[in-house]
C-alpha cells in the first residue's frame, strides 16, 4: 500500500489491519497520529476504545473480539508494538493471518521498528510478508529521497506561513541531514526566527545562521561506540535518539544487549573458545564477534559484570522511580565509559 492509498483509507474507511514497517520513523509516527485523530474523536471514550499492546501478542486475540463501548460507530483502535515478526514460525504467522482476516469494524495498527519486520526482496519476499499481505495492508515507510524531502520541507515551511524555494530546502537538507525528525525541528527554528524578524521568505543565510549541522549515524554506530568505549560518539548518538524521541526502554534494550554480549564473549574467550565457536554458540556472524573479542581483550570479567548490573539497575529506575528516563540513560552511558 502506498502512502497516498493510506491517506485515502484514513480519510474514508480506516478499518482493517495495517502493518507499519520500514526505516522512516517520522512518517510512521505521523500516520499513526492521523489514525488516532480520525478514530478517537472523543477523548472521554479513548480509555475504552483505544488499546495499546506493547509486545503482548498473546492478548491480541482477546482484544480483536472486543466491541466498542458507549455506542462508538467507528470501531476501536488497537495498536500493537514490540513484535519481532522475523522470529515468528509458520504456525504463528498462519494464526495471525487468520485473525487479521476476521477484523472488520476495528482498526488494528501494528507498529514495527526497522529490525522487527523485513519484507525480503521482490523475487524472494519474506515468509511473514507473503502471509500477512493476504489479510493486512502492509505499508513500507521508506527513507525519503532528497527530491521528496525538498517538497516536504517546502510544505512544512508553508504550514508556518513561510516560503522557501527548492534551492533553500535543498540547502537545509544538505546542511542538516536527511532525517525528518531533525529537519522538522530545524524548520520550526528557522520559521520562528524569520517571523520574529518580520520576514516570511526563508533564505540560505538563515539556514546557516540558525540551524545546526548534523552527522548521519548508521544503524550499528551506537553499538560500536559503546563496544569501543567511545563516549563522545555514544553521547552524540544518544542525543540524536532523544531528538527523534526514541523510546527510553528501546535505547536501554540496545545498551543492555551490547553489555550482555560483551560479558558472554569474555566468558567464552576465557573458557578457550575460538571465534568460530563463539559465533556458533551466540548465533552471530563472525565479524561482530571479532569486534567484541577485541573490545573485551583488555577488560576484566568483573568490570563487564558490573556493566550488566548497571543496566539492570537502570531498568529498575525506569520502571519504579520518577527520575527522567533520558537522564537515567545518560548516567548509564557515562558510567559504562568509565569501565
Short mmCIF file of C-alpha atoms in Angstrom, two decimals:
data_model
loop_
_atom_site.label_atom_id
_atom_site.label_comp_id
_atom_site.label_asym_id
_atom_site.label_seq_id
_atom_site.Cartn_x
_atom_site.Cartn_y
_atom_site.Cartn_z
CA UNK A 1 0.00 0.00 0.00
CA UNK A 2 1.32 3.42 -0.95
CA UNK A 3 1.14 6.46 1.33
CA UNK A 4 -1.45 8.03 -0.97
CA UNK A 5 -3.62 4.93 -0.69
CA UNK A 6 -3.14 5.02 3.08
CA UNK A 7 -4.23 8.66 3.16
CA UNK A 8 -7.41 7.72 1.29
CA UNK A 9 -8.10 4.81 3.66
CA UNK A 10 -7.65 7.01 6.71
CA UNK A 11 -9.94 9.66 5.23
CA UNK A 12 -12.77 7.38 4.13
CA UNK A 13 -12.58 3.91 5.69
CA UNK A 14 -9.68 3.26 8.07
CA UNK A 15 -10.97 -0.02 9.50
CA UNK A 16 -8.91 -3.16 8.95
CA UNK A 17 -5.34 -4.22 9.67
CA UNK A 18 -2.25 -2.15 8.89
CA UNK A 19 1.38 -3.15 9.33
CA UNK A 20 3.66 -0.10 9.52
CA UNK A 21 7.28 -1.04 8.85
CA UNK A 22 10.39 0.47 7.31
CA UNK A 23 13.11 2.93 8.28
CA UNK A 24 11.33 6.31 8.25
CA UNK A 25 10.14 6.62 11.84
CA UNK A 26 8.91 10.20 11.43
CA UNK A 27 6.31 9.29 8.80
CA UNK A 28 5.39 6.12 10.64
CA UNK A 29 4.54 8.08 13.77
CA UNK A 30 2.79 10.84 11.82
CA UNK A 31 0.45 8.38 10.12
CA UNK A 32 -0.26 6.66 13.42
CA UNK A 33 -1.24 10.08 14.77
CA UNK A 34 -3.56 10.53 11.77
CA UNK A 35 -5.21 7.23 12.62
CA UNK A 36 -5.75 8.35 16.19
CA UNK A 37 -7.11 11.74 15.17
CA UNK A 38 -9.59 10.10 12.80
CA UNK A 39 -10.78 7.30 15.06
CA UNK A 40 -10.56 8.76 18.57
CA UNK A 41 -12.79 11.80 18.28
CA UNK A 42 -13.92 11.83 21.92
CA UNK A 43 -11.09 11.60 24.45
CA UNK A 44 -13.52 10.60 27.20
CA UNK A 45 -14.13 7.30 25.39
CA UNK A 46 -10.47 6.74 24.49
CA UNK A 47 -9.77 4.70 27.61
CA UNK A 48 -12.33 2.15 26.39
CA UNK A 49 -11.92 2.29 22.61
CA UNK A 50 -8.16 2.79 22.24
CA UNK A 51 -5.97 -0.18 23.20
CA UNK A 52 -2.16 -0.24 23.13
CA UNK A 53 -0.37 -3.60 23.39
CA UNK A 54 3.39 -3.50 23.93
CA UNK A 55 4.75 -6.87 22.86
CA UNK A 56 1.63 -8.56 24.22
CA UNK A 57 0.91 -10.75 21.23
CA UNK A 58 -0.97 -13.27 23.37
CA UNK A 59 -3.55 -10.59 24.29
CA UNK A 60 -4.24 -9.64 20.70
CA UNK A 61 -6.83 -12.36 20.06
CA UNK A 62 -8.93 -11.29 23.06
CA UNK A 63 -8.80 -7.64 22.03
CA UNK A 64 -9.86 -8.38 18.45
CA UNK A 65 -13.14 -9.91 19.61
CA UNK A 66 -13.97 -6.93 21.83
CA UNK A 67 -16.66 -4.39 20.99
CA UNK A 68 -16.58 -0.58 21.17
CA UNK A 69 -18.27 0.91 24.19
CA UNK A 70 -20.71 3.82 24.50
CA UNK A 71 -22.05 3.38 21.01
CA UNK A 72 -18.88 4.29 19.12
CA UNK A 73 -19.74 3.94 15.43
CA UNK A 74 -16.19 3.73 14.13
CA UNK A 75 -14.97 0.67 15.98
CA UNK A 76 -11.91 0.60 18.20
CA UNK A 77 -8.28 1.46 17.53
CA UNK A 78 -5.83 -1.23 18.60
CA UNK A 79 -2.08 -0.59 18.45
CA UNK A 80 0.40 -3.45 18.67
CA UNK A 81 4.11 -2.78 19.16
CA UNK A 82 7.26 -4.69 20.02
CA UNK A 83 6.67 -7.86 17.97
CA UNK A 84 9.64 -9.33 16.08
CA UNK A 85 7.97 -10.82 13.02
CA UNK A 86 11.32 -12.11 11.76
CA UNK A 87 11.34 -14.66 14.60
CA UNK A 88 7.75 -15.96 14.27
CA UNK A 89 7.30 -19.50 12.95
CA UNK A 90 4.91 -20.51 10.17
CA UNK A 91 2.27 -21.72 12.61
CA UNK A 92 2.12 -18.39 14.41
CA UNK A 93 2.06 -16.48 11.12
CA UNK A 94 -0.87 -18.59 9.91
CA UNK A 95 -2.68 -17.91 13.17
CA UNK A 96 -2.14 -14.16 12.81
CA UNK A 97 -3.16 -14.11 9.15
CA UNK A 98 -6.43 -15.84 10.07
CA UNK A 99 -7.09 -13.42 12.94
CA UNK A 100 -6.38 -10.43 10.68
CA UNK A 101 -8.80 -11.69 8.03
CA UNK A 102 -11.62 -11.56 10.59
CA UNK A 103 -11.08 -7.91 11.58
CA UNK A 104 -13.92 -5.80 10.21
CA UNK A 105 -15.08 -2.74 12.17
CA UNK A 106 -11.97 -2.26 14.31
CA UNK A 107 -8.67 -0.77 13.16
CA UNK A 108 -5.50 -2.64 14.09
CA UNK A 109 -2.18 -0.86 13.54
CA UNK A 110 0.96 -2.94 14.01
CA UNK A 111 3.91 -0.61 14.52
CA UNK A 112 7.25 -2.26 13.71
CA UNK A 113 10.74 -0.97 14.29
CA UNK A 114 13.11 -1.38 11.30
CA UNK A 115 14.64 -4.54 12.79
CA UNK A 116 11.27 -6.20 13.54
CA UNK A 117 9.89 -6.64 10.03
CA UNK A 118 11.72 -7.45 6.80
CA UNK A 119 9.85 -7.60 3.51
CA UNK A 120 12.65 -9.54 1.81
CA UNK A 121 13.06 -8.86 -1.91
CA UNK A 122 10.68 -8.71 -4.86
CA UNK A 123 11.95 -12.07 -6.08
CA UNK A 124 12.02 -13.61 -2.63
CA UNK A 125 9.59 -11.96 -0.18
CA UNK A 126 9.94 -12.94 3.47
CA UNK A 127 7.56 -15.56 4.89
CA UNK A 128 5.74 -13.05 7.10
CA UNK A 129 5.41 -10.57 4.24
CA UNK A 130 3.78 -13.17 1.97
CA UNK A 131 1.38 -14.48 4.60
CA UNK A 132 0.33 -11.19 6.18
CA UNK A 133 -0.13 -9.41 2.84
CA UNK A 134 -3.14 -11.67 2.21
CA UNK A 135 -5.12 -10.19 5.12
CA UNK A 136 -3.40 -6.92 6.09
CA UNK A 137 -2.40 -3.63 4.49
CA UNK A 138 1.41 -3.58 4.53
CA UNK A 139 2.88 -0.08 4.42
CA UNK A 140 6.61 0.37 3.89
CA UNK A 141 7.80 3.72 5.25
CA UNK A 142 11.00 4.08 3.30
CA UNK A 143 13.61 6.77 3.79
CA UNK A 144 12.51 9.64 1.59
CA UNK A 145 14.54 10.63 -1.47
CA UNK A 146 16.17 14.10 -1.46
CA UNK A 147 13.64 15.28 -4.04
CA UNK A 148 10.69 14.21 -1.89
CA UNK A 149 12.28 15.79 1.17
CA UNK A 150 12.64 19.08 -0.70
CA UNK A 151 8.93 19.12 -1.49
CA UNK A 152 8.02 18.10 2.06
CA UNK A 153 10.28 20.79 3.56
CA UNK A 154 8.64 23.42 1.38
CA UNK A 155 5.19 22.35 2.57
CA UNK A 156 6.38 22.31 6.18
CA UNK A 157 7.65 25.88 5.86
CA UNK A 158 4.32 26.86 4.26
CA UNK A 159 2.47 25.48 7.31
CA UNK A 160 4.33 28.17 9.29
CA UNK A 161 3.25 30.84 6.76
CA UNK A 162 6.78 30.96 5.35
CA UNK A 163 8.01 30.46 1.80
CA UNK A 164 11.18 28.51 0.92
CA UNK A 165 12.16 27.76 -2.66
CA UNK A 166 13.55 24.31 -3.61
CA UNK A 167 17.16 25.55 -3.53
CA UNK A 168 16.77 26.77 0.05
CA UNK A 169 15.12 23.49 1.06
CA UNK A 170 17.98 21.55 -0.54
CA UNK A 171 20.45 23.73 1.38
CA UNK A 172 18.65 22.84 4.62
CA UNK A 173 18.80 19.10 3.88
CA UNK A 174 22.47 19.22 2.88
CA UNK A 175 23.46 21.30 5.90
CA UNK A 176 21.50 19.32 8.48
CA UNK A 177 20.71 15.75 7.42
CA UNK A 178 18.03 13.72 5.72
CA UNK A 179 16.35 12.71 8.98
CA UNK A 180 12.80 14.04 9.05
CA UNK A 181 12.76 14.47 12.85
CA UNK A 182 15.83 16.68 12.62
CA UNK A 183 14.52 18.59 9.59
CA UNK A 184 11.13 19.24 11.22
CA UNK A 185 12.85 20.66 14.29
CA UNK A 186 15.19 22.84 12.21
CA UNK A 187 12.33 24.11 10.03
CA UNK A 188 10.44 25.15 13.18
CA UNK A 189 13.52 27.06 14.37
CA UNK A 190 14.15 28.86 11.09
CA UNK A 191 10.49 29.76 10.60
CA UNK A 192 10.26 31.16 14.13
CA UNK A 193 13.42 33.21 13.56
CA UNK A 194 12.10 34.60 10.27
CA UNK A 195 8.67 35.53 11.62
CA UNK A 196 10.13 37.14 14.74
CA UNK A 197 12.20 39.35 12.46
CA UNK A 198 9.24 40.34 10.32
CA UNK A 199 10.16 38.14 7.36
CA UNK A 200 8.30 35.31 5.66
CA UNK A 201 10.75 34.29 2.94
CA UNK A 202 13.43 31.83 4.08
CA UNK A 203 16.96 32.40 2.76
CA UNK A 204 20.11 30.27 2.77
CA UNK A 205 21.75 32.76 5.13
CA UNK A 206 19.04 32.00 7.67
CA UNK A 207 19.79 28.28 7.38
CA UNK A 208 23.48 28.79 8.17
CA UNK A 209 22.71 31.26 10.95
CA UNK A 210 20.02 29.33 12.83
CA UNK A 211 20.40 25.64 12.01
CA UNK A 212 22.84 23.13 13.48
CA UNK A 213 24.88 20.90 11.15
CA UNK A 214 24.36 17.23 11.88
CA UNK A 215 26.12 13.95 11.31
CA UNK A 216 24.26 10.92 9.93
CA UNK A 217 24.69 7.88 12.15
CA UNK A 218 24.39 4.34 10.86
CA UNK A 219 22.37 1.55 12.42
CA UNK A 220 25.38 0.00 14.17
CA UNK A 221 27.20 3.17 15.22
CA UNK A 222 25.67 3.22 18.72
CA UNK A 223 26.63 -0.41 19.34
CA UNK A 224 30.14 0.19 18.04
CA UNK A 225 30.60 3.33 20.14
CA UNK A 226 29.65 1.50 23.35
CA UNK A 227 31.74 -1.52 22.39
CA UNK A 228 34.77 0.70 21.73
CA UNK A 229 34.23 2.86 24.81
CA UNK A 230 33.86 5.93 22.56
CA UNK A 231 31.84 8.04 24.99
CA UNK A 232 31.80 11.16 22.80
CA UNK A 233 30.20 9.35 19.88
CA UNK A 234 27.88 7.35 22.13
CA UNK A 235 26.52 10.53 23.74
CA UNK A 236 26.17 12.24 20.35
CA UNK A 237 24.11 9.32 19.03
CA UNK A 238 22.12 9.25 22.27
CA UNK A 239 21.32 12.96 21.81
CA UNK A 240 20.16 12.14 18.28
CA UNK A 241 17.92 9.38 19.66
CA UNK A 242 16.39 11.84 22.14
CA UNK A 243 15.70 14.30 19.35
CA UNK A 244 13.91 11.58 17.39
CA UNK A 245 12.02 10.63 20.57
CA UNK A 246 13.25 7.06 20.63
CA UNK A 247 11.54 5.24 23.47
CA UNK A 248 13.88 5.05 26.51
CA UNK A 249 13.18 1.36 27.05
CA UNK A 250 14.28 0.63 23.47
CA UNK A 251 17.53 2.53 23.96
CA UNK A 252 18.18 0.69 27.22
CA UNK A 253 17.44 -2.60 25.48
CA UNK A 254 20.17 -1.85 22.92
CA UNK A 255 22.70 -0.94 25.61
CA UNK A 256 21.83 -3.99 27.74
CA UNK A 257 22.13 -6.32 24.76
CA UNK A 258 25.58 -4.99 23.91
CA UNK A 259 26.82 -5.28 27.51
CA UNK A 260 25.39 -8.79 27.76
CA UNK A 261 27.12 -9.82 24.53
CA UNK A 262 30.45 -8.43 25.73
CA UNK A 263 30.22 -10.34 29.01
CA UNK A 264 29.24 -13.56 27.22
CA UNK A 265 32.13 -13.22 24.77
CA UNK A 266 34.55 -12.61 27.66
CA UNK A 267 33.38 -15.75 29.46
CA UNK A 268 33.65 -17.86 26.31
CA UNK A 269 37.11 -16.47 25.44
CA UNK A 270 38.34 -17.21 28.96
CA UNK A 271 36.98 -20.73 28.53
CA UNK A 272 39.17 -21.24 25.47
CA UNK A 273 36.53 -20.91 22.76
CA UNK A 274 37.58 -19.80 19.29
CA UNK A 275 35.89 -17.06 17.28
CA UNK A 276 34.07 -19.71 15.25
CA UNK A 277 32.89 -21.47 18.42
CA UNK A 278 31.60 -18.22 19.91
CA UNK A 279 29.79 -17.24 16.72
CA UNK A 280 28.06 -20.62 16.67
CA UNK A 281 27.10 -20.57 20.35
CA UNK A 282 25.82 -16.97 20.22
CA UNK A 283 24.24 -17.33 16.76
CA UNK A 284 26.14 -14.30 15.49
CA UNK A 285 28.23 -13.65 12.41
CA UNK A 286 31.97 -13.94 12.94
CA UNK A 287 32.68 -10.29 12.13
CA UNK A 288 30.70 -8.75 15.06
CA UNK A 289 32.14 -11.49 17.27
CA UNK A 290 35.66 -10.43 16.31
CA UNK A 291 34.80 -6.81 17.23
CA UNK A 292 33.54 -7.88 20.63
CA UNK A 293 36.57 -10.10 21.21
CA UNK A 294 38.83 -7.13 20.52
CA UNK A 295 36.74 -4.94 22.83
CA UNK A 296 36.95 -7.31 25.82
CA UNK A 297 40.62 -8.22 25.37
CA UNK A 298 41.76 -5.62 27.93
CA UNK A 299 38.66 -5.66 30.11
CA UNK A 300 38.19 -7.71 33.24
CA UNK A 301 35.23 -10.01 33.69
CA UNK A 302 34.30 -8.16 36.89
CA UNK A 303 34.05 -4.81 35.06
CA UNK A 304 31.78 -6.35 32.41
CA UNK A 305 29.62 -7.95 35.11
CA UNK A 306 29.36 -4.51 36.76
CA UNK A 307 28.29 -3.02 33.42
CA UNK A 308 25.48 -5.58 33.10
CA UNK A 309 24.41 -4.84 36.68
CA UNK A 310 24.33 -1.11 35.86
CA UNK A 311 21.95 -1.88 33.01
CA UNK A 312 19.72 -3.86 35.38
CA UNK A 313 19.76 -1.00 37.89
CA UNK A 314 18.83 1.48 35.15
CA UNK A 315 15.94 -0.78 34.11
CA UNK A 316 14.62 -0.77 37.70
CA UNK A 317 14.88 3.03 37.85
CA UNK A 318 12.95 3.42 34.60
CA UNK A 319 10.16 1.25 35.94
CA UNK A 320 9.96 2.27 39.60
CA UNK A 321 11.12 5.89 40.01
CA UNK A 322 10.06 9.32 38.81
CA UNK A 323 13.54 10.17 37.56
CA UNK A 324 13.70 11.49 34.00
CA UNK A 325 14.17 8.42 31.79
CA UNK A 326 16.68 10.05 29.47
CA UNK A 327 18.74 11.31 32.42
CA UNK A 328 18.90 7.76 33.77
CA UNK A 329 20.19 6.54 30.41
CA UNK A 330 22.74 9.32 30.09
CA UNK A 331 24.14 8.50 33.54
CA UNK A 332 24.29 4.84 32.50
CA UNK A 333 26.26 5.63 29.33
CA UNK A 334 28.69 7.78 31.32
CA UNK A 335 29.16 5.03 33.91
CA UNK A 336 29.87 2.48 31.17
CA UNK A 337 32.52 4.74 29.66
CA UNK A 338 34.43 4.76 32.95
CA UNK A 339 34.70 0.99 32.74
#
